[in-house]
Coordinates of C-alpha atoms and ligand atoms in Angstrom, one line a residue:
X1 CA 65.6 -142.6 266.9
X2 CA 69.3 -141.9 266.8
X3 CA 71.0 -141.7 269.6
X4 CA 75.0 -140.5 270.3
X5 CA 77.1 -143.7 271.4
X6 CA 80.8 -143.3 272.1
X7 CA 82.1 -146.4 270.8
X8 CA 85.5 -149.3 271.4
X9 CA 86.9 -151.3 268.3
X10 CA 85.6 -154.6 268.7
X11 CA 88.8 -156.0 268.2
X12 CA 90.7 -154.1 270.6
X13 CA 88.1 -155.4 273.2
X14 CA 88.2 -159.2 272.1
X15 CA 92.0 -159.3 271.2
X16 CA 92.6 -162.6 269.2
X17 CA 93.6 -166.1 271.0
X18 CA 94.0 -164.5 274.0
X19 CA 91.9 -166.1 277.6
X20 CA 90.3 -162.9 277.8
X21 CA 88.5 -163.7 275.0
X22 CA 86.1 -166.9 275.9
X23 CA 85.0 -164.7 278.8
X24 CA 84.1 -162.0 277.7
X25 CA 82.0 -163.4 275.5
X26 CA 80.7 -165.1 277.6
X27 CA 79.2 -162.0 278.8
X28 CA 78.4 -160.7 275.8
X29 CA 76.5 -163.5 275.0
X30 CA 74.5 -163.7 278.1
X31 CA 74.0 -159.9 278.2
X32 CA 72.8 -160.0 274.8
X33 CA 75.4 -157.3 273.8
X34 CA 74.6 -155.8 270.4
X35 CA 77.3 -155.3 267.6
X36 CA 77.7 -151.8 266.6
X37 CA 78.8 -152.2 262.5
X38 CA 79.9 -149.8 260.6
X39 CA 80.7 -149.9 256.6
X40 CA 83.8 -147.4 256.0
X41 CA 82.4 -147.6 252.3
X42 CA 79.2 -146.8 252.4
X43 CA 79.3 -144.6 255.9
X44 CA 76.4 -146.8 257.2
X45 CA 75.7 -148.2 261.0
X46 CA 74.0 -150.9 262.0
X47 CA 73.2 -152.2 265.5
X48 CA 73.4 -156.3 265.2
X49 CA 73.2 -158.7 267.8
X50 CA 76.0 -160.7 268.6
X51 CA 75.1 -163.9 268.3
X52 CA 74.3 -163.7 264.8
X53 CA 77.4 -162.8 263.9
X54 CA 79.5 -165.2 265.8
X55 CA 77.0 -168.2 265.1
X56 CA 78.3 -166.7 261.2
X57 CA 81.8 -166.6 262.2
X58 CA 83.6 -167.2 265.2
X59 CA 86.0 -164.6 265.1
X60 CA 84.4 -162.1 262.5
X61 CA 85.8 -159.1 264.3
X62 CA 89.3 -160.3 263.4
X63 CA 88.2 -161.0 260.0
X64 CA 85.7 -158.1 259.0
X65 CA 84.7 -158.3 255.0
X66 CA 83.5 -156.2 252.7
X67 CA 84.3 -152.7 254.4
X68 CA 82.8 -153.8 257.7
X69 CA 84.1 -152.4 261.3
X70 CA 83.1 -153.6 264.8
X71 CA 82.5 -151.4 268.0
X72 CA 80.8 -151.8 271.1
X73 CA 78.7 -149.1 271.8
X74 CA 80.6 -146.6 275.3
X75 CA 77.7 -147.8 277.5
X76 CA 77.7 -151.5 276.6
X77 CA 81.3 -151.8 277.0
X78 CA 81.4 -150.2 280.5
X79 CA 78.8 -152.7 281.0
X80 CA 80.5 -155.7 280.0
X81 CA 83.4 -154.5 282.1
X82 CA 81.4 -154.6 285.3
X83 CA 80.2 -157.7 284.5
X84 CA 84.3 -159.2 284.0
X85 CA 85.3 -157.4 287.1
X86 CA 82.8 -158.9 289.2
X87 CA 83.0 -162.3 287.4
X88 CA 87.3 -161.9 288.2
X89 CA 86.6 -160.9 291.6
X90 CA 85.1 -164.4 292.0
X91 CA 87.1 -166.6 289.9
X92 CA 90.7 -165.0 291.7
X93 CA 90.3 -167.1 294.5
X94 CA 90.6 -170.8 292.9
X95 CA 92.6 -169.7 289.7
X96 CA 96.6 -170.1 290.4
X97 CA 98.3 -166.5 290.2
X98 CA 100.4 -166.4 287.0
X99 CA 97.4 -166.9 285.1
X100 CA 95.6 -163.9 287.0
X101 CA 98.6 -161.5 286.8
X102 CA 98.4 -162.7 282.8
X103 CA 94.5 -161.6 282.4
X104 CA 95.1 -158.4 284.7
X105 CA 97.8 -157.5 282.0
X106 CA 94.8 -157.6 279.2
X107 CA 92.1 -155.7 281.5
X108 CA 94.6 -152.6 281.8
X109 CA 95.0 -153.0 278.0
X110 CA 91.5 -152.8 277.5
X111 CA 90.7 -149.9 279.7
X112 CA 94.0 -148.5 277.9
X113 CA 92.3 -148.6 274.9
X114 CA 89.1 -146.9 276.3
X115 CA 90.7 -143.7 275.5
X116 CA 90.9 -144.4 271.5
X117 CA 87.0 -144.1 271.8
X118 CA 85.1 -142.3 269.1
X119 CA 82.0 -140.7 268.8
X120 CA 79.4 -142.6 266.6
X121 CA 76.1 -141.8 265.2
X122 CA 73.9 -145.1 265.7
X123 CA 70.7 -145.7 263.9
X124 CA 68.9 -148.5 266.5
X125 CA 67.9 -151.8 265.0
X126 CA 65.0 -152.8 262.8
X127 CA 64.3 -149.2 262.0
X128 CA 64.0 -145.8 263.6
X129 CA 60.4 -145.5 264.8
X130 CA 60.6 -149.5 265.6
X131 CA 61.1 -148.7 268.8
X132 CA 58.4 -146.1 269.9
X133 CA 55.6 -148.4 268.0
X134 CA 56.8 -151.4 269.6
X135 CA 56.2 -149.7 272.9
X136 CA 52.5 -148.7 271.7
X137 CA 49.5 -150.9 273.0
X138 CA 47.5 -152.7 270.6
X139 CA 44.7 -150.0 270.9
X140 CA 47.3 -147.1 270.0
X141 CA 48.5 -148.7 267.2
X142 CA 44.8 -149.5 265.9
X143 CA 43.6 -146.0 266.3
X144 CA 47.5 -144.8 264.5
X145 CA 46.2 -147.2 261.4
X146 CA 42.7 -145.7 261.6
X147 CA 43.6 -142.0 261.8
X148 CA 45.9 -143.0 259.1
X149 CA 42.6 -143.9 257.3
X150 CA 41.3 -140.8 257.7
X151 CA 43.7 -138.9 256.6
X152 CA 44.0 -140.8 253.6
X153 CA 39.9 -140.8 252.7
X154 CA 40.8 -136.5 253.2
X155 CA 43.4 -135.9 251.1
X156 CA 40.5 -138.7 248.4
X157 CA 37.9 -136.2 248.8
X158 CA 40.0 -133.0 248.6
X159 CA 40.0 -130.6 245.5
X160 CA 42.7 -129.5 244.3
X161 CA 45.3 -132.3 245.8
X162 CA 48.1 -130.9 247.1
X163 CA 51.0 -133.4 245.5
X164 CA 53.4 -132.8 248.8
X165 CA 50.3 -133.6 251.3
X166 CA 50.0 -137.3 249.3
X167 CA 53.3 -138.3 249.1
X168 CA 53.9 -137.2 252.4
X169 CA 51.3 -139.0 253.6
X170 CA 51.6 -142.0 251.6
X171 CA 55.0 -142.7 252.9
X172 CA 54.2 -142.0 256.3
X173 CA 50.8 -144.1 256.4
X174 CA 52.2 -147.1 254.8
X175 CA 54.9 -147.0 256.9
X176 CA 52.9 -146.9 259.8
X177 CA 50.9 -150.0 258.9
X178 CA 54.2 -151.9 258.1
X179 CA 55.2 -151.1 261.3
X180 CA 52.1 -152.1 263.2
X181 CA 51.4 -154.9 261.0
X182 CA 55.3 -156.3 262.0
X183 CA 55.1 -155.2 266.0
X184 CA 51.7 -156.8 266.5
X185 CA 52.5 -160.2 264.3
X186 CA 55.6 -160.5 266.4
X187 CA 53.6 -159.9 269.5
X188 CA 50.8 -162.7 269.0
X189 CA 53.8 -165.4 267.4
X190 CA 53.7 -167.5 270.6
X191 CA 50.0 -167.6 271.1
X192 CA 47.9 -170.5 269.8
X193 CA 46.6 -170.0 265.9
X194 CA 43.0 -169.5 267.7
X195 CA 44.1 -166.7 270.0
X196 CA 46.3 -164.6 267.4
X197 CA 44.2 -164.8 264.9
X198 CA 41.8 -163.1 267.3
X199 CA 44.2 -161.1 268.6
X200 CA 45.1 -159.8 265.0
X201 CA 41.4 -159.3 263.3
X202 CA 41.1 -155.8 264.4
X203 CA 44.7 -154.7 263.1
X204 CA 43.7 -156.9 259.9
X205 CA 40.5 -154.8 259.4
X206 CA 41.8 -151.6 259.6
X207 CA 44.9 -152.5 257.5
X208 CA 42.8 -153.4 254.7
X209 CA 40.8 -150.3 255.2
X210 CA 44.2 -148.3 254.9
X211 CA 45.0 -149.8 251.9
X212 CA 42.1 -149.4 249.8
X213 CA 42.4 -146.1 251.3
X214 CA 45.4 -145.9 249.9
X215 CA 45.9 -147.9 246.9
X216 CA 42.8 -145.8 245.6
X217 CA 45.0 -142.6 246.0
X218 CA 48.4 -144.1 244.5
X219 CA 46.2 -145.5 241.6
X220 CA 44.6 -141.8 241.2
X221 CA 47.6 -139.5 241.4
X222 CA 50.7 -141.6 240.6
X223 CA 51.2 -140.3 237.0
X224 CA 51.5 -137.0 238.3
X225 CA 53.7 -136.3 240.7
X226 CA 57.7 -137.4 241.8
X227 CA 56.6 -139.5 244.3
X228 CA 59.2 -142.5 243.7
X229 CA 61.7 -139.9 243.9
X230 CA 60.7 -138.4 247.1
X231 CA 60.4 -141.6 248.1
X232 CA 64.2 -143.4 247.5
X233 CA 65.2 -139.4 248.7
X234 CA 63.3 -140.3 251.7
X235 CA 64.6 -143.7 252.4
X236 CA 66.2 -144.6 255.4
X237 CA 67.1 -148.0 254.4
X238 CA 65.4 -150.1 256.8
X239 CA 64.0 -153.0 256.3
X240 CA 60.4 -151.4 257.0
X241 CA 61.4 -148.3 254.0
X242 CA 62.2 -151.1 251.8
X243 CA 58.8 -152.4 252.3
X244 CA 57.0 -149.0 252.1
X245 CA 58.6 -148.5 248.7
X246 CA 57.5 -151.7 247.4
X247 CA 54.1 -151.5 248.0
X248 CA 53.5 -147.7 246.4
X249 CA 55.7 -148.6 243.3
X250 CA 53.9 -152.3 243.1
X251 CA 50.4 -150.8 243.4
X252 CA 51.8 -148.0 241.2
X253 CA 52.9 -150.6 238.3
X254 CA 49.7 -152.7 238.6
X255 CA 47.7 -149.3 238.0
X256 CA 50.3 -148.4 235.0
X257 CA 49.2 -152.3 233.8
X258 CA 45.8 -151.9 234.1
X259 CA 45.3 -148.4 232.1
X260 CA 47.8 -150.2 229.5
X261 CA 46.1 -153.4 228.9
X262 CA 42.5 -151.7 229.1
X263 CA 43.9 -150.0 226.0
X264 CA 43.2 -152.8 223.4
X265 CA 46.5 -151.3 221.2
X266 CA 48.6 -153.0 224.1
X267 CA 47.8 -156.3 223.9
X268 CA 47.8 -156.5 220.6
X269 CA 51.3 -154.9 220.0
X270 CA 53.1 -157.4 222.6
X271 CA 51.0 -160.1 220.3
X272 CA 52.8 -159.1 217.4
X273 CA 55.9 -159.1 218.5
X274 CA 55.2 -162.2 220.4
X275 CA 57.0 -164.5 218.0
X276 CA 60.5 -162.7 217.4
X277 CA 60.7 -160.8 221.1
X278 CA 58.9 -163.3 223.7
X279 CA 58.7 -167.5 222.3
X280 CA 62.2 -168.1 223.0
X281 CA 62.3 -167.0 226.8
X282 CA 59.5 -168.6 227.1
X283 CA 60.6 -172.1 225.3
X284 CA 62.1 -173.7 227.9
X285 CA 59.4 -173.1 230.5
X286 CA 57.0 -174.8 228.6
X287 CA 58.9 -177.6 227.7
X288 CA 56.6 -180.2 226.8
X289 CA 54.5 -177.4 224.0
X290 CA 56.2 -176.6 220.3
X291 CA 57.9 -173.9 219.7
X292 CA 55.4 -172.5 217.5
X293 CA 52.5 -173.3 219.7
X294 CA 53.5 -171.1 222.2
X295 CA 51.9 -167.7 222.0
X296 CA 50.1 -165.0 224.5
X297 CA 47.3 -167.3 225.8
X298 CA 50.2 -170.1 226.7
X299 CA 52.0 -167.0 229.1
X300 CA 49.2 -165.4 230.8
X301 CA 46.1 -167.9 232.1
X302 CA 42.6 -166.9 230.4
X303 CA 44.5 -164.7 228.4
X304 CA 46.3 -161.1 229.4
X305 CA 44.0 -158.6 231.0
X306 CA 43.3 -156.0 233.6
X307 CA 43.5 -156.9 237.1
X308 CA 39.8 -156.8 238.8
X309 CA 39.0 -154.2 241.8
X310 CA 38.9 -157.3 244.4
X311 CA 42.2 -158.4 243.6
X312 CA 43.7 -155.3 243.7
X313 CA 43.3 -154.7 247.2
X314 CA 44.0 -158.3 248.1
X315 CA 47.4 -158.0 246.2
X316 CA 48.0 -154.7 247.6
X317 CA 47.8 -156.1 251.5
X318 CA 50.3 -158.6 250.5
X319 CA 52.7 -156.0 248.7
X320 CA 52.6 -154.4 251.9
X321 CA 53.4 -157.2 254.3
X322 CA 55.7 -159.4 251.9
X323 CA 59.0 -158.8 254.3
X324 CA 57.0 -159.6 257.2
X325 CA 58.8 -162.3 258.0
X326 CA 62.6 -160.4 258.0
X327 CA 64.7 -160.7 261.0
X328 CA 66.6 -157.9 262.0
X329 CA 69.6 -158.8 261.3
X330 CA 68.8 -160.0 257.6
X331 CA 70.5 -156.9 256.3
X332 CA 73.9 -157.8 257.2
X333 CA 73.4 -161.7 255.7
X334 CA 72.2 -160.5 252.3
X335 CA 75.1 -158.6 251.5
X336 CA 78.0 -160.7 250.4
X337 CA 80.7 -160.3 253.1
X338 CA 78.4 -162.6 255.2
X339 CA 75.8 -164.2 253.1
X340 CA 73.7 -166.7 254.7
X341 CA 71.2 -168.2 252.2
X342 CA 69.3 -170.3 255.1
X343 CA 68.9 -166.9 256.9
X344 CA 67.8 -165.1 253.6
X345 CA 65.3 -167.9 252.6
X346 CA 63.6 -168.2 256.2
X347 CA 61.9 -164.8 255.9
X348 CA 59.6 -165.9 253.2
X349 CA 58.8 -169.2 255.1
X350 CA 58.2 -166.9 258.1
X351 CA 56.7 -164.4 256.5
X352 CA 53.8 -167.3 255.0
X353 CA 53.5 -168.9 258.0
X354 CA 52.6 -166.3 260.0
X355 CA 50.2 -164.5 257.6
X356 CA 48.3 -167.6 257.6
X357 CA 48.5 -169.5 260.9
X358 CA 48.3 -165.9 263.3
X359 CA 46.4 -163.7 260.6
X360 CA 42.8 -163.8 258.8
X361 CA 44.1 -162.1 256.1
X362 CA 42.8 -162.9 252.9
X363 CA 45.2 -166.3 251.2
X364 CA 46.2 -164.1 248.3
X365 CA 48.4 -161.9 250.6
X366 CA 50.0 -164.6 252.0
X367 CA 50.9 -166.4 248.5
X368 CA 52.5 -162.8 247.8
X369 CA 54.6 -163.5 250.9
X370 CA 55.6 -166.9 250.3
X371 CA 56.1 -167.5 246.6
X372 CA 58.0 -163.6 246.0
X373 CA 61.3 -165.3 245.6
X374 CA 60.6 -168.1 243.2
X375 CA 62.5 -167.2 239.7
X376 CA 60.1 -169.8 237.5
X377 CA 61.3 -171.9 239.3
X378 CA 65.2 -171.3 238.9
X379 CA 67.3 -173.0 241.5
X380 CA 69.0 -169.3 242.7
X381 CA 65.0 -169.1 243.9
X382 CA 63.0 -170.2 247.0
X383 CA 59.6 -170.6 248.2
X384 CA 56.6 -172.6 249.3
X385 CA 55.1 -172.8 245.4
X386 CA 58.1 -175.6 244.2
X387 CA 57.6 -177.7 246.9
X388 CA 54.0 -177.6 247.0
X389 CA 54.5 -178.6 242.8
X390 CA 56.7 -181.0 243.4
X391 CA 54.6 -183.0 245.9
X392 CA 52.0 -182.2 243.2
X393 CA 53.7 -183.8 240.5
X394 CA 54.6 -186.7 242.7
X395 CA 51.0 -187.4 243.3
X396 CA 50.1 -186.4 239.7
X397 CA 53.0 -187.7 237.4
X398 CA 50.7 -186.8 234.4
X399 CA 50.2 -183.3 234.7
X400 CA 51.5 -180.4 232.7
X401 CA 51.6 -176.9 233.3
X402 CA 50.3 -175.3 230.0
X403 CA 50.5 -171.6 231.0
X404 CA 53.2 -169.6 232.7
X405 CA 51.3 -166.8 234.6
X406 CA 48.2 -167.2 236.7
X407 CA 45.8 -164.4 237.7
X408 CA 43.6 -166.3 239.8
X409 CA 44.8 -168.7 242.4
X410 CA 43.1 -171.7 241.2
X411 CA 44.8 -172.9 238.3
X412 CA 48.0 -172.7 240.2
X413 CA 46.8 -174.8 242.3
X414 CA 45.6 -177.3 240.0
X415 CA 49.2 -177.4 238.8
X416 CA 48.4 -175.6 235.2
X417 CA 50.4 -172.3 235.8
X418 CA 53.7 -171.4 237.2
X419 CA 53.6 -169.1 239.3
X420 CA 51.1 -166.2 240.2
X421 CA 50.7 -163.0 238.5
X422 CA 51.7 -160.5 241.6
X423 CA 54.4 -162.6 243.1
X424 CA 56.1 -161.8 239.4
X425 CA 55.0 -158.4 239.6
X426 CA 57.1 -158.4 243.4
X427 CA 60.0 -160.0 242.1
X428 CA 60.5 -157.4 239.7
X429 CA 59.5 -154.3 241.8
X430 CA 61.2 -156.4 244.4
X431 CA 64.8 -156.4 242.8
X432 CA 64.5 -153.1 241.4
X433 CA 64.2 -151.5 244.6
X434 CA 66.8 -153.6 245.8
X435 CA 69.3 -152.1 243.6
X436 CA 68.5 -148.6 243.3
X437 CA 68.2 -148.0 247.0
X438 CA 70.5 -145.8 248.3
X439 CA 70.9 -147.5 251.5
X440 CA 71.9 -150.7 251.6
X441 CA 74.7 -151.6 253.8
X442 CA 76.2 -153.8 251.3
X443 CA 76.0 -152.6 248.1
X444 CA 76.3 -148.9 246.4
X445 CA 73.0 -147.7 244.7
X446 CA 72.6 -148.3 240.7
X447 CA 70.7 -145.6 238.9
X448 CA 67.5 -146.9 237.2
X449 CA 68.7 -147.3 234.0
X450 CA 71.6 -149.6 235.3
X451 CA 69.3 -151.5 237.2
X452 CA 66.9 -152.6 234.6
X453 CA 69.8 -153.6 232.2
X454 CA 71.7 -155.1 234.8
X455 CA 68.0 -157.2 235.7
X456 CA 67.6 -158.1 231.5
X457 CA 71.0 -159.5 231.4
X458 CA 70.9 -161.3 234.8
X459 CA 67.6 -162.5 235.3
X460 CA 66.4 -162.8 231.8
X461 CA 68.8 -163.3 229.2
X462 CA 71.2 -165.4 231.4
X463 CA 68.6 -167.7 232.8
X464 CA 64.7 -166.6 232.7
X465 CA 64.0 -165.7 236.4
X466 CA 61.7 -163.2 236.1
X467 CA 58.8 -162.3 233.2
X468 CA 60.1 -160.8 230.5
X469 CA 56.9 -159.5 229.2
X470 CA 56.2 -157.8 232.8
X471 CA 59.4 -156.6 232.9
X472 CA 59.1 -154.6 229.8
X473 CA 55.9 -152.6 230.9
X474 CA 57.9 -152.5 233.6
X475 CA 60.9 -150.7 232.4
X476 CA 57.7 -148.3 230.4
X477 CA 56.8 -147.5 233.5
X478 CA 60.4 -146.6 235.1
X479 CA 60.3 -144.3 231.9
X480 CA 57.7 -142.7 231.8
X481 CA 58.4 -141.8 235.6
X482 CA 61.7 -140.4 234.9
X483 CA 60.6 -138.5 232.0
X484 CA 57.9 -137.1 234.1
X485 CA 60.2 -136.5 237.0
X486 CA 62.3 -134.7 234.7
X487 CA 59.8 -132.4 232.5
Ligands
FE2_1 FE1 61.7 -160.8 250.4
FE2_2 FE1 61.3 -157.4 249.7

């Protein structure tokens, strides 16, 4: 939804150390006024509500980083001007006159100003459609998730596919069900654990109808057409495209895995090369094995294979929901002019505890969710797996984790693996999008190529955050896309 705001400097409404100030935001405050921020840089607009900021900075409008403007939206300021009339027409009476004739000075400045507006095209908070589905009952959005379905099983039966038709509607359908999935968890958050999860078993039936729906298409037809392509061409940039993308390249890459490692050459090549390319990164992970011990079996759990239909689907449901837990605002804190780590790290505890305290969905979603940031471990990581191993250790001072990567969710557990095969697979589908995606407010978009060396140097060769084994099939897969997308 984009609507046409005429818009007032932020700093020209809150001039700095003046009285005006405390008052009128005040009202700002109470009113819940949103921030309208705009990036000269990157031309992009964002709707952000106050109080984030300020609790961020107190005078951020005075100090604005990284390219960053601030405006009132036309509408919100004629608002907030009401609200300061009527508030002065009050407060007159018992304050002594110089003072008044000192803030009437500062009101005629404002409404000066009010003819520097500018017109400003506003793209509305957590996403475009946010709104409309948010307004939805729960029975519209099931039936929107099960035509969805439909559609989907369609377009599985047809013969010839049209290519358009399914990346058309795989964007569209998995956006949907992001956005359904996020309205009706945020609905149900205040309920008891009982009542949402009863609340949510209808929307977590149909979603996981969707998506074996859908992963089944992306796994049949996602060597042959452009659909990444289409898909960053697509993008908006919200928080909900972001998710979108993820899922259809994450399901994409675990498909590219599978028909890979099914091919018996595969396994064996990366076995060969094990010694001179892979035991080093992998050294200081195991630290307890020698050197010369380590080998394939030490990395992957029961060995390296194909991931089984039943996990597929699990792991695609939690592809699709791992930003669940993202505020709104979450945008603005990643970026570096006003990073908040605490902020940034809460949407993973969020996104965990919801899945598993309002939702039946099925544990290995949630994991996804909560352990997507971890890094092996790396202190630049977060998530719920370190502290549940360190309480594990605690209670077990004896145990040692003999393999790196864990298929099944048992031996991670049991404290014998580090961390779980498709929370690596995220983290690397996970960063790539993050830095090819030609919308982010706070950084410019890198072209594949620049991305996947920019993620070797920084997250493997620096310090070993993410699998370096994964992320080779992975960049083979970025590849082979291109190549594709170019023939
Ligand atoms: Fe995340
Ligand atoms: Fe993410």
């Amino acid at each position: 939804m984009t609507e046409k705001n005429m818009a007032i400097s932020l700093s020209k409404v809150l001039p700095d150390g003046q009285s005006v100030n405390k008052e009128y935001i005040n009202i700002i405050l109470e009113e819940d006024i949103p921030v309208l921020c705009l990036n000269r840089g990157s031309q992009k607009k964002r709707l952000m509500p106050f109080k984030v900021l300020y609790d961020n900075n107190g005078d951020f409008w005075q100090k604005p980083g990284g390219g960053w403007e601030y405006y009132l939206t036309g509408d919100d300021y004629k608002k907030l001007k009401e609200k300061a009339t009527a508030a002065s027409a009050g407060w007159n009476k018992e304050v002594p006159k110089a003072k008044k004739t000192a803030k009437t000075d500062k009101l005629t400045q404002v409404n000066k100003d009010e003819e520097e507006l500018e017109e400003i095209e506003v793209e509305v908070g957590y996403g475009k459609e946010y709104k409309s589905f948010a307004q939805m009952s729960t029975e519209e959005k099931i039936e929107c998730l099960n035509e969805n379905k439909r559609m989907l099983l369609d377009l599985l039966s047809s013969k010839p596919r049209d290519e358009t038709k399914i990346t058309e509607t795989l964007v569209n359908t998995t956006k949907d069900a992001a956005l359904v999935n996020h309205t009706i968890i945020s609905e149900v958050i205040n309920l008891t654990d009982e009542e949402a999860k009863k609340a949510t078993q209808e929307m977590v039936d149909s979603t996981q109808e969707m998506v074996k729906s859908s992963a089944q298409l992306i796994q049949e037809s996602i060597f042959s057409n452009e659909l990444m392509n289409t898909l960053v061409k697509e993008s908006k940039g919200t928080i909900i495209q972001h998710m979108t993308r993820v899922y259809i390249n994450g399901i994409a890459f675990i498909s590219y895995y599978n028909k890979l490692v099914s091919a018996s050459s595969a396994i064996q090549k990366i076995r060969i090369k094990f010694a001179s390319a892979y035991r080093k990164f992998y050294s200081p992970l195991l630290p307890h094995m020698h050197l010369e011990d380590i080998d394939l079996e030490s990395v992957f759990c029961g060995g390296m294979r194909a991931v089984p239909p039943d996990l597929y689907f699990k792991w695609a449901v939690g592809f699709l929901i791992h930003d669940i837990g993202k505020a709104s605002a979450i945008e603005y804190h990643e970026g570096e002019a006003a990073y908040d780590r605490k902020i940034v790290i809460d949407h993973v505890k969020q996104g965990y505890k919801s899945i598993t305290t309002k939702t039946n969905y099925p544990i290995e979603a949630a994991l996804i969710t909560g352990y997507h940031h971890e890094y092996y471990g790396d202190s630049d990581g977060y998530g719920y797996f370190r502290a549940y191993l360190q309480r594990y250790k605690k209670d077990n001072p004896q145990a040692k984790q003999d393999y790196c990567i864990a298929y099944e969710l048992e031996p991670m557990m049991d404290y014998q693996a580090l961390a779980y095969f498709p929370a690596k697979v995220l983290e690397i589908v996970d960063i790539f999008d993050s830095l090819t995606d030609p919308n982010r407010v706070y950084r410019k978009a890198m072209l594949p190529e620049d991305a996947l060396k920019m993620m070797r140097e920084e997250f493997i060769e620096k310090r070993p955050k993410i699998d370096i084994i994964l992320f080779d099939l992975f960049s083979s897969f970025i590849h082979e896309k291109e190549a594709q997308a170019a023939a």
